[in-house]
mmCIF file of C-alpha atoms and ligand atoms in Angstrom:
data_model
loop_
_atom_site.group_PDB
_atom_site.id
_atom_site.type_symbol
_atom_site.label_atom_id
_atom_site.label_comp_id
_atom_site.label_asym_id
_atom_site.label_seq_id
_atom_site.Cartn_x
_atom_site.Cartn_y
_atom_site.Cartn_z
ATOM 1 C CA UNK A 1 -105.521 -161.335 0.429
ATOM 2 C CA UNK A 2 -102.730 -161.567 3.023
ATOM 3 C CA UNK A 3 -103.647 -160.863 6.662
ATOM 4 C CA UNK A 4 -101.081 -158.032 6.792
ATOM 5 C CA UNK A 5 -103.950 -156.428 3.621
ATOM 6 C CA UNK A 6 -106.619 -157.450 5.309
ATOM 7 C CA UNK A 7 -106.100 -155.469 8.428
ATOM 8 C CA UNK A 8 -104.899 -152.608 6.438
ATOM 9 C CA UNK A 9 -108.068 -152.315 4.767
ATOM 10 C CA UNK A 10 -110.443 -153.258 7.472
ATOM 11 C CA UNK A 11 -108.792 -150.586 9.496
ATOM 12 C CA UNK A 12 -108.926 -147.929 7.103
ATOM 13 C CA UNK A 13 -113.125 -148.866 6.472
ATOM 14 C CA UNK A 14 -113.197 -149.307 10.564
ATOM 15 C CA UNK A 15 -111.459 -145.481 10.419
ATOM 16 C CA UNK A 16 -113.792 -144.280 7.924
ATOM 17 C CA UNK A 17 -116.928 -145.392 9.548
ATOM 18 C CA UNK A 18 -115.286 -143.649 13.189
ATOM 19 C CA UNK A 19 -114.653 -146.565 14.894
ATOM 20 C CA UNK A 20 -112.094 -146.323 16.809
ATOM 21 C CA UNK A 21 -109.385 -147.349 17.510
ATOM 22 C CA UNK A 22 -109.726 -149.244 14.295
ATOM 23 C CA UNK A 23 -106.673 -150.459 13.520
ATOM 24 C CA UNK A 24 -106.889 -152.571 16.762
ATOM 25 C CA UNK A 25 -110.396 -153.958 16.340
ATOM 26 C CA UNK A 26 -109.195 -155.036 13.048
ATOM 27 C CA UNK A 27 -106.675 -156.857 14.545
ATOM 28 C CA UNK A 28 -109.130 -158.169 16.769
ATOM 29 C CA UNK A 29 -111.430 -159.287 14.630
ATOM 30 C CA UNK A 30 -108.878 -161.165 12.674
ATOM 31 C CA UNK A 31 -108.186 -162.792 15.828
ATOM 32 C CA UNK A 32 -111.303 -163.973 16.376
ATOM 33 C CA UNK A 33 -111.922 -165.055 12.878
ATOM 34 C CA UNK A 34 -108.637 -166.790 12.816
ATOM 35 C CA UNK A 35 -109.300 -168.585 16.380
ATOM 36 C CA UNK A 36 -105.526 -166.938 17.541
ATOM 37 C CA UNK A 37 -104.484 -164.790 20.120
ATOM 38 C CA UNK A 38 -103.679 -160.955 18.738
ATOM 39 C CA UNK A 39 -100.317 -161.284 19.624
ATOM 40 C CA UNK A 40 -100.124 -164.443 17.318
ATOM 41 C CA UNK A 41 -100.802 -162.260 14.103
ATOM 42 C CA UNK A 42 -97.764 -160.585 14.085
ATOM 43 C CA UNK A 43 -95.792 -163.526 12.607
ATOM 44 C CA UNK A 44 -98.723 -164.493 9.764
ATOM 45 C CA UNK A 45 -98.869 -161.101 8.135
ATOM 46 C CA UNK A 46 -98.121 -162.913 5.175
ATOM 47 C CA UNK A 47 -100.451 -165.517 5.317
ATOM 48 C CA UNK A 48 -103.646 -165.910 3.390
ATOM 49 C CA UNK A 49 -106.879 -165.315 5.541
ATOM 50 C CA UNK A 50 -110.574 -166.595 4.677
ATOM 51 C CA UNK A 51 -111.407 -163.464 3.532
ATOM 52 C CA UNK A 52 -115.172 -164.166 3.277
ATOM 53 C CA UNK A 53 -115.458 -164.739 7.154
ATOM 54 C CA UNK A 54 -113.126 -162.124 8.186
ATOM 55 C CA UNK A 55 -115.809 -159.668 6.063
ATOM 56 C CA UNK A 56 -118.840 -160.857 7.436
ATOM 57 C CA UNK A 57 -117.392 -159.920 11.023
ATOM 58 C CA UNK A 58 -116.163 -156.392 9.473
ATOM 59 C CA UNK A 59 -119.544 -156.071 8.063
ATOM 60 C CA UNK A 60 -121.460 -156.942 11.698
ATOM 61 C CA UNK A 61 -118.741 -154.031 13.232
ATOM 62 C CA UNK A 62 -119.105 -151.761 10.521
ATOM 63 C CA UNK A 63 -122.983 -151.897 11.103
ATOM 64 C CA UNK A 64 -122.652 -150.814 14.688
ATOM 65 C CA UNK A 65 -122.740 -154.146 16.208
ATOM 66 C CA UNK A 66 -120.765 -153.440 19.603
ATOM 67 C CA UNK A 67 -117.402 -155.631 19.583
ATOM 68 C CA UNK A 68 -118.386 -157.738 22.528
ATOM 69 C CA UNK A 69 -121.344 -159.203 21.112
ATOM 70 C CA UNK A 70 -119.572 -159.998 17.855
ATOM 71 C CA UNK A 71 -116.778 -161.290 20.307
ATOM 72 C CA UNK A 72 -119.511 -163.075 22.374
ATOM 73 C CA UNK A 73 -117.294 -162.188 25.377
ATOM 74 C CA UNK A 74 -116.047 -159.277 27.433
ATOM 75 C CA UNK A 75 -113.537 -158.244 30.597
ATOM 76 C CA UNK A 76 -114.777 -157.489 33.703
ATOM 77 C CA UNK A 77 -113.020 -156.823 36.465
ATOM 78 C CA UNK A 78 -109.888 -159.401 35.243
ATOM 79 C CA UNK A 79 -112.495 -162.568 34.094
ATOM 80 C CA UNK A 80 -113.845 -163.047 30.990
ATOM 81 C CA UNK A 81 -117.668 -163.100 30.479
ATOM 82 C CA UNK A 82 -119.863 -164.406 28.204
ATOM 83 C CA UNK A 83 -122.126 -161.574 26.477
ATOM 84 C CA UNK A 84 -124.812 -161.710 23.854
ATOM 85 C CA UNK A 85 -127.838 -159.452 22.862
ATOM 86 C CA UNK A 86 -129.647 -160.650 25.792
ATOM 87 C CA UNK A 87 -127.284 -158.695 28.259
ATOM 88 C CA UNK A 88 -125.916 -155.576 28.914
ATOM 89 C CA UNK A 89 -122.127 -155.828 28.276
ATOM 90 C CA UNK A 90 -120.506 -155.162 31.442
ATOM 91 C CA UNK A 91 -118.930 -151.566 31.789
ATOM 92 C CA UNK A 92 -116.018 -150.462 33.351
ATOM 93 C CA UNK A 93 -117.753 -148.153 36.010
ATOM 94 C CA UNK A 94 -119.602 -151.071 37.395
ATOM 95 C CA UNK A 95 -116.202 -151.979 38.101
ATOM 96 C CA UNK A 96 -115.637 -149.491 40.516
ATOM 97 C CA UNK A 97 -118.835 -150.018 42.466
ATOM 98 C CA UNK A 98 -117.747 -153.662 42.827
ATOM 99 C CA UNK A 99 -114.289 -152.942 44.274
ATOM 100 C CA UNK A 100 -116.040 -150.312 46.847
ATOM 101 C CA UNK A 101 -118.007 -152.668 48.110
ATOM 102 C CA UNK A 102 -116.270 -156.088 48.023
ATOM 103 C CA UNK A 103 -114.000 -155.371 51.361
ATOM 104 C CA UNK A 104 -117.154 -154.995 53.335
ATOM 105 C CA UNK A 105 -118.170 -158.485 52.409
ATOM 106 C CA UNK A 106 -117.526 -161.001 55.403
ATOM 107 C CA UNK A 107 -117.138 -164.785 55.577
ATOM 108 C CA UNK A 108 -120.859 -166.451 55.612
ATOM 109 C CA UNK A 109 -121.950 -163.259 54.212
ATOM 110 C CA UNK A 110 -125.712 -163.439 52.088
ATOM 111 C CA UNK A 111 -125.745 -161.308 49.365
ATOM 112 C CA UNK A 112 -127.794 -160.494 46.566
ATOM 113 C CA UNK A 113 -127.016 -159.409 42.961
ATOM 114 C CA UNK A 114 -130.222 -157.153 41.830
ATOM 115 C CA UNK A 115 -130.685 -157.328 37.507
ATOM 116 C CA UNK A 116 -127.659 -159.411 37.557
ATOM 117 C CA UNK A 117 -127.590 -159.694 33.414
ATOM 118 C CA UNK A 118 -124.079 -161.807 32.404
ATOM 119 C CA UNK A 119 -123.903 -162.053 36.489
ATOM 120 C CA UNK A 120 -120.314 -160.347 36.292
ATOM 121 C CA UNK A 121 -120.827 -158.226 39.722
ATOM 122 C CA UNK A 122 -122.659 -161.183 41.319
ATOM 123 C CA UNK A 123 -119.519 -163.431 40.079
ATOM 124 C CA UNK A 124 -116.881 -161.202 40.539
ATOM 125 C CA UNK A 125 -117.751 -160.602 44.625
ATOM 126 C CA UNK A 126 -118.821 -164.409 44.636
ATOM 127 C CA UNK A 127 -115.158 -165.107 43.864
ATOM 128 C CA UNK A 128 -113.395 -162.281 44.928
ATOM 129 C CA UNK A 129 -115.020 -162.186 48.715
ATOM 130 C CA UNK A 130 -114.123 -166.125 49.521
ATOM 131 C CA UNK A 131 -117.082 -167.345 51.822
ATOM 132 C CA UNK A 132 -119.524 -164.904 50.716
ATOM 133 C CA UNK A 133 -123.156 -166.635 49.772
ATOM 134 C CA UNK A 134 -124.817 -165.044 46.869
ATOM 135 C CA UNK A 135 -128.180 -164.736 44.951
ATOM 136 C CA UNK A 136 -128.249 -162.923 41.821
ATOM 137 C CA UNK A 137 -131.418 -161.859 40.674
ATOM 138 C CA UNK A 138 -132.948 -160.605 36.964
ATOM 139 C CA UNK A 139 -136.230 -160.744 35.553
ATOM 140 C CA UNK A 140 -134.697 -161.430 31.843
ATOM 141 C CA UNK A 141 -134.398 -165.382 31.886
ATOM 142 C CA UNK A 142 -132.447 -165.270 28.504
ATOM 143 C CA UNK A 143 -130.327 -163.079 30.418
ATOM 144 C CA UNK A 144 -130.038 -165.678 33.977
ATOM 145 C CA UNK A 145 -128.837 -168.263 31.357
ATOM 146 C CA UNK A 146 -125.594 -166.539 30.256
ATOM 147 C CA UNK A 147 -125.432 -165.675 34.410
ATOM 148 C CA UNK A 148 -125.839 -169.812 34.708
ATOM 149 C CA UNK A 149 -123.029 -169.698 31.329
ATOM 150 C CA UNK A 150 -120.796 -167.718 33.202
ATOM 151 C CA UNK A 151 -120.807 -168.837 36.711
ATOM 152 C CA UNK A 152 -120.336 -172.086 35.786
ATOM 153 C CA UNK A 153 -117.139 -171.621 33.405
ATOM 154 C CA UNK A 154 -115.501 -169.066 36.214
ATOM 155 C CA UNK A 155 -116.262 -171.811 39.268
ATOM 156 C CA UNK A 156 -118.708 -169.437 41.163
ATOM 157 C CA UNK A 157 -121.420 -170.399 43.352
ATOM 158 C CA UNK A 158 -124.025 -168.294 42.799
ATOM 159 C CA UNK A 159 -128.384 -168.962 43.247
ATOM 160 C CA UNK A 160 -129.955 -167.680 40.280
ATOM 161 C CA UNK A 161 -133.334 -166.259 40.901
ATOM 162 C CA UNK A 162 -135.711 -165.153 38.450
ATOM 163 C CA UNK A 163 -137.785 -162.515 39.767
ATOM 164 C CA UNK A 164 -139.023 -158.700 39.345
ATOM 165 C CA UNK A 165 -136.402 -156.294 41.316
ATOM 166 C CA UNK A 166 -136.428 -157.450 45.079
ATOM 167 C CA UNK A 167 -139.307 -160.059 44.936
ATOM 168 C CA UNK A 168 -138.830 -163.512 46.640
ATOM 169 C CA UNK A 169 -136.298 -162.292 49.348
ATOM 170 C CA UNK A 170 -136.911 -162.880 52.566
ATOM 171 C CA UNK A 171 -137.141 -160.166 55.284
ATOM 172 C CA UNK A 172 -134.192 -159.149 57.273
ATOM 173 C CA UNK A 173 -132.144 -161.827 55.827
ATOM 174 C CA UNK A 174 -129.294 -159.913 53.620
ATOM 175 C CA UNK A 175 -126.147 -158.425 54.440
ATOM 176 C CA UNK A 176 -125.867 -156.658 50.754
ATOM 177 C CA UNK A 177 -128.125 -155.689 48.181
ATOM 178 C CA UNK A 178 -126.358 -155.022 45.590
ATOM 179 C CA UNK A 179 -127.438 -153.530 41.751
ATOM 180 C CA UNK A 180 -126.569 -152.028 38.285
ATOM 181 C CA UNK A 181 -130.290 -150.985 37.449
ATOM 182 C CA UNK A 182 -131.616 -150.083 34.755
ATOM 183 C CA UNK A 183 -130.949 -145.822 35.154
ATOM 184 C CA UNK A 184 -131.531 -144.073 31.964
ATOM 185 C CA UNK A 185 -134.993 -142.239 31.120
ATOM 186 C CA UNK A 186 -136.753 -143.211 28.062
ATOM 187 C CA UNK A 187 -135.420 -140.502 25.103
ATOM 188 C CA UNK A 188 -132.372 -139.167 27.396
ATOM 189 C CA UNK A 189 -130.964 -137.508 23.952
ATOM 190 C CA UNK A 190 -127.054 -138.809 25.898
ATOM 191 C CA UNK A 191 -127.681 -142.362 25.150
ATOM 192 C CA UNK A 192 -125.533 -143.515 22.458
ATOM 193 C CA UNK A 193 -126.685 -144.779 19.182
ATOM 194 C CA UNK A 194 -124.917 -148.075 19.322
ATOM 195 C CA UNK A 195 -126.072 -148.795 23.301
ATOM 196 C CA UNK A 196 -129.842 -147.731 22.262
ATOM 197 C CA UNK A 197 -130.171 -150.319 19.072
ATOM 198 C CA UNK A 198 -128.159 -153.056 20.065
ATOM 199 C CA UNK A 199 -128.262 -153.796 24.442
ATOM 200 C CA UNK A 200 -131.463 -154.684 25.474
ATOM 201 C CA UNK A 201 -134.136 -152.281 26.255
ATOM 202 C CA UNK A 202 -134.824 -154.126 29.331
ATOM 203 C CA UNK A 203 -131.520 -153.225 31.080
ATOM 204 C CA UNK A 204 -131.652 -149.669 29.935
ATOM 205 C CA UNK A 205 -134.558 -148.027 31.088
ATOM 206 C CA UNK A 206 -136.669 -146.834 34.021
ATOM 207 C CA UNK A 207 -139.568 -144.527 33.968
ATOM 208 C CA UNK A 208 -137.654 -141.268 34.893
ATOM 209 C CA UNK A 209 -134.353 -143.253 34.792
ATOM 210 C CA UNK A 210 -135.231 -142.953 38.408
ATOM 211 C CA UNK A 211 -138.056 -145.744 38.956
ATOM 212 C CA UNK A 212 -136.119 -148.858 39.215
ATOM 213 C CA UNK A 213 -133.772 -147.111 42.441
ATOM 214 C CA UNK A 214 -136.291 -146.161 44.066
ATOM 215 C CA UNK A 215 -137.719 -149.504 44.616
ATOM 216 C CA UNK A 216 -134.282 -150.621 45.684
ATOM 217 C CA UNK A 217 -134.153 -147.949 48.540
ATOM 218 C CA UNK A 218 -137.451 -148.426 49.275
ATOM 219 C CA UNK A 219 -137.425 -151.991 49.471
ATOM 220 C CA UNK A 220 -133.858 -152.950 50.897
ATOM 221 C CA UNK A 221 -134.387 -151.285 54.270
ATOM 222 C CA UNK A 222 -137.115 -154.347 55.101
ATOM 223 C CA UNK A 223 -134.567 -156.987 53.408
ATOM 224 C CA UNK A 224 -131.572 -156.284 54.613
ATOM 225 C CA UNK A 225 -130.307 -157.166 58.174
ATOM 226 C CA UNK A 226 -129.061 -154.467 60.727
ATOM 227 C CA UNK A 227 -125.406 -153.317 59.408
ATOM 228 C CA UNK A 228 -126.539 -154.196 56.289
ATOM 229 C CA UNK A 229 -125.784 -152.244 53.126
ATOM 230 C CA UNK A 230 -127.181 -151.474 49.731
ATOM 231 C CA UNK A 231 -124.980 -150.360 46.678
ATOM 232 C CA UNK A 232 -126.304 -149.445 43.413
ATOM 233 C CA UNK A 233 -124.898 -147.493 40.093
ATOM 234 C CA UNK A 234 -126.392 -145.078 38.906
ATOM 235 C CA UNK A 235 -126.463 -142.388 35.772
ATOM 236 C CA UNK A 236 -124.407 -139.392 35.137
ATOM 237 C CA UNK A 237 -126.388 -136.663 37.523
ATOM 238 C CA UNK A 238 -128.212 -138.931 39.674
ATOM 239 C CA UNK A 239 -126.264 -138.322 42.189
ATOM 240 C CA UNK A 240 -128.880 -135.831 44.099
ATOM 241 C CA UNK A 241 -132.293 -137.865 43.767
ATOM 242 C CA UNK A 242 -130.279 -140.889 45.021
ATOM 243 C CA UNK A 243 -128.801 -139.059 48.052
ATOM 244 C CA UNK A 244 -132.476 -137.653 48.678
ATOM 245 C CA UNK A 245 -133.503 -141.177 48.784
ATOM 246 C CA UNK A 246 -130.765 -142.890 51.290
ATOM 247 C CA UNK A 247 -129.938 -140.257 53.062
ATOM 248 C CA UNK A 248 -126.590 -140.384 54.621
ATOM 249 C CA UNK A 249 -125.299 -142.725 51.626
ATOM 250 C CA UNK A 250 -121.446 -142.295 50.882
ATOM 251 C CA UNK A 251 -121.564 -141.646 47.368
ATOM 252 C CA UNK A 252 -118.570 -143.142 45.089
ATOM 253 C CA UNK A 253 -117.166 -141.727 41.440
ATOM 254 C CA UNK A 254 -115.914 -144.065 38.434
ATOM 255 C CA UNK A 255 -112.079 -143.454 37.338
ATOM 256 C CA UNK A 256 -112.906 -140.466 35.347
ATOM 257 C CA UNK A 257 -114.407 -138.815 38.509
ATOM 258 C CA UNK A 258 -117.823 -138.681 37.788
ATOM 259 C CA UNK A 259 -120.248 -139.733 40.739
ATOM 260 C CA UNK A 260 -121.682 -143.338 39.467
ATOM 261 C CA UNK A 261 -122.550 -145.233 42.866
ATOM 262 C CA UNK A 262 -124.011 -144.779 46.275
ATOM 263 C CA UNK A 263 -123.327 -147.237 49.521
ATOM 264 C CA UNK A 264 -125.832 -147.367 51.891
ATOM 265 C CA UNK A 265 -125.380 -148.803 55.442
ATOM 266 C CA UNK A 266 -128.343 -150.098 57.095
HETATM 267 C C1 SAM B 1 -127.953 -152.286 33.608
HETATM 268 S S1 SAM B 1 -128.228 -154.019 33.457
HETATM 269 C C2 SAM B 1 -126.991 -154.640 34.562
HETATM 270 C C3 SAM B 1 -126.441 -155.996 34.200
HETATM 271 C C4 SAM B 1 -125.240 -156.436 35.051
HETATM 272 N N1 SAM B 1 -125.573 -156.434 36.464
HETATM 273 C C5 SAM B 1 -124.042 -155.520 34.820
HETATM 274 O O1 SAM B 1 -123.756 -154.695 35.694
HETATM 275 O O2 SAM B 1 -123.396 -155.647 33.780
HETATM 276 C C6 SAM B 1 -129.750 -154.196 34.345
HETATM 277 C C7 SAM B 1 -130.326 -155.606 34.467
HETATM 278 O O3 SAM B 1 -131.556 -155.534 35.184
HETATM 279 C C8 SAM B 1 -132.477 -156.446 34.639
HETATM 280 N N2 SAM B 1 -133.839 -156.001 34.976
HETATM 281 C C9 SAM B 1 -134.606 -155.066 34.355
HETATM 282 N N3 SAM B 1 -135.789 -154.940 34.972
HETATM 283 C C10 SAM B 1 -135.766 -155.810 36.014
HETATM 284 C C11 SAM B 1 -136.717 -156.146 37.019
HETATM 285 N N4 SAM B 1 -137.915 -155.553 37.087
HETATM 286 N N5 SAM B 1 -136.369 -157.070 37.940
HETATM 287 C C12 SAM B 1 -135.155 -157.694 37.881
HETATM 288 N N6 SAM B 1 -134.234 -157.424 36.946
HETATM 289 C C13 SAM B 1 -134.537 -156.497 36.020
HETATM 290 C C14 SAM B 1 -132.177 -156.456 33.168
HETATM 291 O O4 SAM B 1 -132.638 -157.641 32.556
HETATM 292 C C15 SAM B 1 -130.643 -156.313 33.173
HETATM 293 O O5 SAM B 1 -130.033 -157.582 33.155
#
């Protein structure tokens, strides 16, 4: 088959199975296959494609298989990350929490990145706050190595640390804490099919969705320095159990205006 075929019929199945929008994760997925930019297709329509490995990715997408990890890579915050099945694939709300937070970071400034996964907030403030020291934490070491992965190809200098939640930091030595926990309770019925079979358990879950925040607020206080802040995401209706816990917290919405983060100043 021609390309121009191809991605007729792969959007149509994409369509069909309500992936959306299909017609351009067809074209992405040729891209991919074909090792081009998307922009490049539109002068091959005509050409032949390998149509055997242009299926097997169709079939992976068609399955459910998030983009990203058939991709192996996703944007964050204007980079391009690494992802496989051993991370969550960064989200576009975490974005928001990061630009909250990263004109509050000063020169010489030590910060740590709390369940860092691909490392993309840890990276992202690491490059985007000049100066700024940074430790980014995760219990998951399949998941520190894509942090390692990423950090490396993007020129940040980040400490990995492998380590349960705030473990191995030294008292009164931070000036942010910051963290996309794991928020969601075990069975929440709003958890998407494709996030719940294919991102790991591990970043997903916390007894009550609300057990991995509260050992952030209770533990930063100790950790961080006077002045110092905490910022963490959280889940869709959070917002009052996280306010209960650091009181006074400014709390910060993502771009469709739901409340997703809290800032904390020591
Ligand atoms: C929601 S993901 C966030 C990943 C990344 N920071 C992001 O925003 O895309 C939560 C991360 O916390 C890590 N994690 C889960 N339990 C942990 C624990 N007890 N201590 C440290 N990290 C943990 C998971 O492995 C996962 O990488």
């Amino acid at each position: 088959v021609t390309l121009k075929e191809w991605i007729d019929q792969a959007s149509a199945a994409l369509a069909g199975a309500g992936v959306e929008p299909a017609r351009l994760e067809a074209e992405v997925l040729a891209a991919h296959a074909l090792g081009v930019p998307r922009v490049a297709l539109i002068t091959q329509g005509f050409t032949p494609v390998p149509e055997l490995a242009l299926s097997s990715l169709l079939e992976r997408r068609l399955a459910g298989e998030p983009l990203a990890y058939i991709l192996g890579r996703k944007e964050f915050y204007g980079r391009e990350f690494m992802v496989n099945a051993s991370v969550l694939i960064p989200r576009p709300e975490t974005e928001c929490l990061v630009e909250a937070v990263k004109s509050r970071i000063r020169v010489g400034s030590l910060c740590a990145d709390i369940g860092t996964g691909s490392g993309a907030i840890a990276i992202s403030l690491a490059l985007g706050a000049p100066g700024s020291r940074w430790i980014a934490a995760d219990i998951s070491r399949p998941a520190l190595r894509i942090a390692r992965l990423n950090a490396d190809r993007l020129g940040a200098h980040i400490g990995l640390l492998h380590g349960d939640c705030l473990e191995f930091l030294r008292p009164n030595s931070l000036d942010l804490i910051i963290s996309n926990p794991p928020y969601i309770s075990p069975g929440d019925p709003r958890l998407s099919p494709e996030v719940k079979r294919w991102e790991p358990e591990l970043a997903l879950y916390a007894e009550s969705g609300m057990a991995f925040i509260e050992r952030l607020a209770t533990g930063a206080p100790r950790l961080l320095r006077d002045g110092g802040i905490l910022a963490l995401e959280f889940g869709e209706g959070q917002e009052r159990a996280v306010t209960e816990l650091l009181p006074g917290c400014m709390i910060g919405a993502d771009l469709s205006g739901k409340y997703r983060f809290a800032v904390w100043t020591q």
